């Protein structure tokens, strides 16, 4: 069961509201805005986590960012190579 909802009144520029309504599809504007706000909360939480980590361990270097991106890329490629229906050849 999902969380109970409550009705809110918000203000936003007309062009943004119209673009959101046009993209919201069958789920509607409320679901579209809810998803956007949820994504922003996730980003805010991540930014706070990064700030705490950097305060404790120092700033993240470009080399660390590049190494992490490369690791994610390799992991993604490995998962793609072993997706269901493909033979695992050793």
PDB file of C-alpha atoms in Angstrom:
ATOM      1  CA  UNK A   1       0.000   0.000   0.000  1.00  0.00           C
ATOM      2  CA  UNK A   2       1.357   3.415  -0.878  1.00  0.00           C
ATOM      3  CA  UNK A   3       1.705   6.394   1.392  1.00  0.00           C
ATOM      4  CA  UNK A   4      -1.411   8.507   1.906  1.00  0.00           C
ATOM      5  CA  UNK A   5      -1.512  11.611  -0.253  1.00  0.00           C
ATOM      6  CA  UNK A   6      -2.408  15.151   0.589  1.00  0.00           C
ATOM      7  CA  UNK A   7      -3.347  17.974  -1.712  1.00  0.00           C
ATOM      8  CA  UNK A   8      -0.952  20.949  -1.940  1.00  0.00           C
ATOM      9  CA  UNK A   9      -1.040  24.191  -3.817  1.00  0.00           C
ATOM     10  CA  UNK A  10       2.214  25.235  -5.480  1.00  0.00           C
ATOM     11  CA  UNK A  11       3.190  28.036  -7.811  1.00  0.00           C
ATOM     12  CA  UNK A  12       5.512  27.678 -10.784  1.00  0.00           C
ATOM     13  CA  UNK A  13       6.109  29.479 -14.042  1.00  0.00           C
ATOM     14  CA  UNK A  14       3.390  28.745 -16.599  1.00  0.00           C
ATOM     15  CA  UNK A  15       5.815  27.485 -19.271  1.00  0.00           C
ATOM     16  CA  UNK A  16       7.313  24.926 -16.884  1.00  0.00           C
ATOM     17  CA  UNK A  17       3.878  23.771 -15.740  1.00  0.00           C
ATOM     18  CA  UNK A  18       2.691  23.393 -19.339  1.00  0.00           C
ATOM     19  CA  UNK A  19       5.831  21.469 -20.339  1.00  0.00           C
ATOM     20  CA  UNK A  20       5.410  19.171 -17.317  1.00  0.00           C
ATOM     21  CA  UNK A  21       1.741  18.591 -18.115  1.00  0.00           C
ATOM     22  CA  UNK A  22       2.606  17.782 -21.745  1.00  0.00           C
ATOM     23  CA  UNK A  23       5.196  15.220 -20.622  1.00  0.00           C
ATOM     24  CA  UNK A  24       3.253  13.744 -17.729  1.00  0.00           C
ATOM     25  CA  UNK A  25       1.368  11.255 -19.872  1.00  0.00           C
ATOM     26  CA  UNK A  26      -1.376   9.036 -18.504  1.00  0.00           C
ATOM     27  CA  UNK A  27      -0.041   9.111 -14.939  1.00  0.00           C
ATOM     28  CA  UNK A  28      -0.842  12.818 -14.736  1.00  0.00           C
ATOM     29  CA  UNK A  29       0.836  15.977 -13.558  1.00  0.00           C
ATOM     30  CA  UNK A  30       0.760  15.055  -9.862  1.00  0.00           C
ATOM     31  CA  UNK A  31       2.715  11.837 -10.440  1.00  0.00           C
ATOM     32  CA  UNK A  32       5.183  13.680 -12.696  1.00  0.00           C
ATOM     33  CA  UNK A  33       5.812  16.408 -10.108  1.00  0.00           C
ATOM     34  CA  UNK A  34       6.037  13.828  -7.309  1.00  0.00           C
ATOM     35  CA  UNK A  35       8.738  11.918  -9.221  1.00  0.00           C
ATOM     36  CA  UNK A  36      10.650  15.143  -9.908  1.00  0.00           C
ATOM     37  CA  UNK A  37      10.558  16.186  -6.254  1.00  0.00           C
ATOM     38  CA  UNK A  38      11.610  12.681  -5.151  1.00  0.00           C
ATOM     39  CA  UNK A  39      14.616  12.853  -7.526  1.00  0.00           C
ATOM     40  CA  UNK A  40      15.570  16.257  -6.137  1.00  0.00           C
ATOM     41  CA  UNK A  41      15.377  14.946  -2.560  1.00  0.00           C
ATOM     42  CA  UNK A  42      17.665  12.042  -3.548  1.00  0.00           C
ATOM     43  CA  UNK A  43      20.148  14.525  -5.069  1.00  0.00           C
ATOM     44  CA  UNK A  44      20.005  16.742  -1.980  1.00  0.00           C
ATOM     45  CA  UNK A  45      20.620  13.715   0.260  1.00  0.00           C
ATOM     46  CA  UNK A  46      23.557  12.631  -1.909  1.00  0.00           C
ATOM     47  CA  UNK A  47      25.034  16.155  -1.844  1.00  0.00           C
ATOM     48  CA  UNK A  48      24.806  16.124   1.966  1.00  0.00           C
ATOM     49  CA  UNK A  49      26.481  12.709   2.118  1.00  0.00           C
ATOM     50  CA  UNK A  50      29.286  13.889  -0.172  1.00  0.00           C
ATOM     51  CA  UNK A  51      29.793  17.026   1.944  1.00  0.00           C
ATOM     52  CA  UNK A  52      30.110  14.935   5.105  1.00  0.00           C
ATOM     53  CA  UNK A  53      32.515  12.498   3.441  1.00  0.00           C
ATOM     54  CA  UNK A  54      34.648  15.318   2.024  1.00  0.00           C
ATOM     55  CA  UNK A  55      34.726  17.076   5.398  1.00  0.00           C
ATOM     56  CA  UNK A  56      36.014  13.856   6.960  1.00  0.00           C
ATOM     57  CA  UNK A  57      38.302  12.579   4.176  1.00  0.00           C
ATOM     58  CA  UNK A  58      39.060  15.606   2.009  1.00  0.00           C
ATOM     59  CA  UNK A  59      37.791  16.517  -1.446  1.00  0.00           C
ATOM     60  CA  UNK A  60      37.241  13.857  -4.086  1.00  0.00           C
ATOM     61  CA  UNK A  61      39.847  14.130  -6.833  1.00  0.00           C
ATOM     62  CA  UNK A  62      39.165  13.960 -10.569  1.00  0.00           C
ATOM     63  CA  UNK A  63      41.270  10.792 -10.663  1.00  0.00           C
ATOM     64  CA  UNK A  64      38.984   9.149  -8.096  1.00  0.00           C
ATOM     65  CA  UNK A  65      35.911  10.215 -10.069  1.00  0.00           C
ATOM     66  CA  UNK A  66      37.416   8.863 -13.308  1.00  0.00           C
ATOM     67  CA  UNK A  67      38.401   5.568 -11.640  1.00  0.00           C
ATOM     68  CA  UNK A  68      34.906   5.112 -10.217  1.00  0.00           C
ATOM     69  CA  UNK A  69      33.295   5.855 -13.580  1.00  0.00           C
ATOM     70  CA  UNK A  70      35.584   3.306 -15.237  1.00  0.00           C
ATOM     71  CA  UNK A  71      34.675   0.699 -12.604  1.00  0.00           C
ATOM     72  CA  UNK A  72      30.955   1.304 -13.153  1.00  0.00           C
ATOM     73  CA  UNK A  73      31.463   1.094 -16.921  1.00  0.00           C
ATOM     74  CA  UNK A  74      33.317  -2.235 -16.595  1.00  0.00           C
ATOM     75  CA  UNK A  75      30.656  -3.631 -14.262  1.00  0.00           C
ATOM     76  CA  UNK A  76      27.911  -2.566 -16.670  1.00  0.00           C
ATOM     77  CA  UNK A  77      29.731  -4.169 -19.599  1.00  0.00           C
ATOM     78  CA  UNK A  78      30.233  -7.388 -17.628  1.00  0.00           C
ATOM     79  CA  UNK A  79      26.540  -7.502 -16.757  1.00  0.00           C
ATOM     80  CA  UNK A  80      25.624  -6.877 -20.387  1.00  0.00           C
ATOM     81  CA  UNK A  81      27.954  -9.677 -21.516  1.00  0.00           C
ATOM     82  CA  UNK A  82      26.315 -12.193 -19.180  1.00  0.00           C
ATOM     83  CA  UNK A  83      22.686 -11.191 -19.630  1.00  0.00           C
ATOM     84  CA  UNK A  84      20.079 -13.988 -19.695  1.00  0.00           C
ATOM     85  CA  UNK A  85      19.976 -15.970 -22.915  1.00  0.00           C
ATOM     86  CA  UNK A  86      23.669 -15.580 -23.653  1.00  0.00           C
ATOM     87  CA  UNK A  87      26.149 -18.387 -23.268  1.00  0.00           C
ATOM     88  CA  UNK A  88      28.873 -17.928 -20.697  1.00  0.00           C
ATOM     89  CA  UNK A  89      32.057 -18.983 -22.469  1.00  0.00           C
ATOM     90  CA  UNK A  90      35.094 -19.630 -20.323  1.00  0.00           C
TER      91      UNK A  90
END
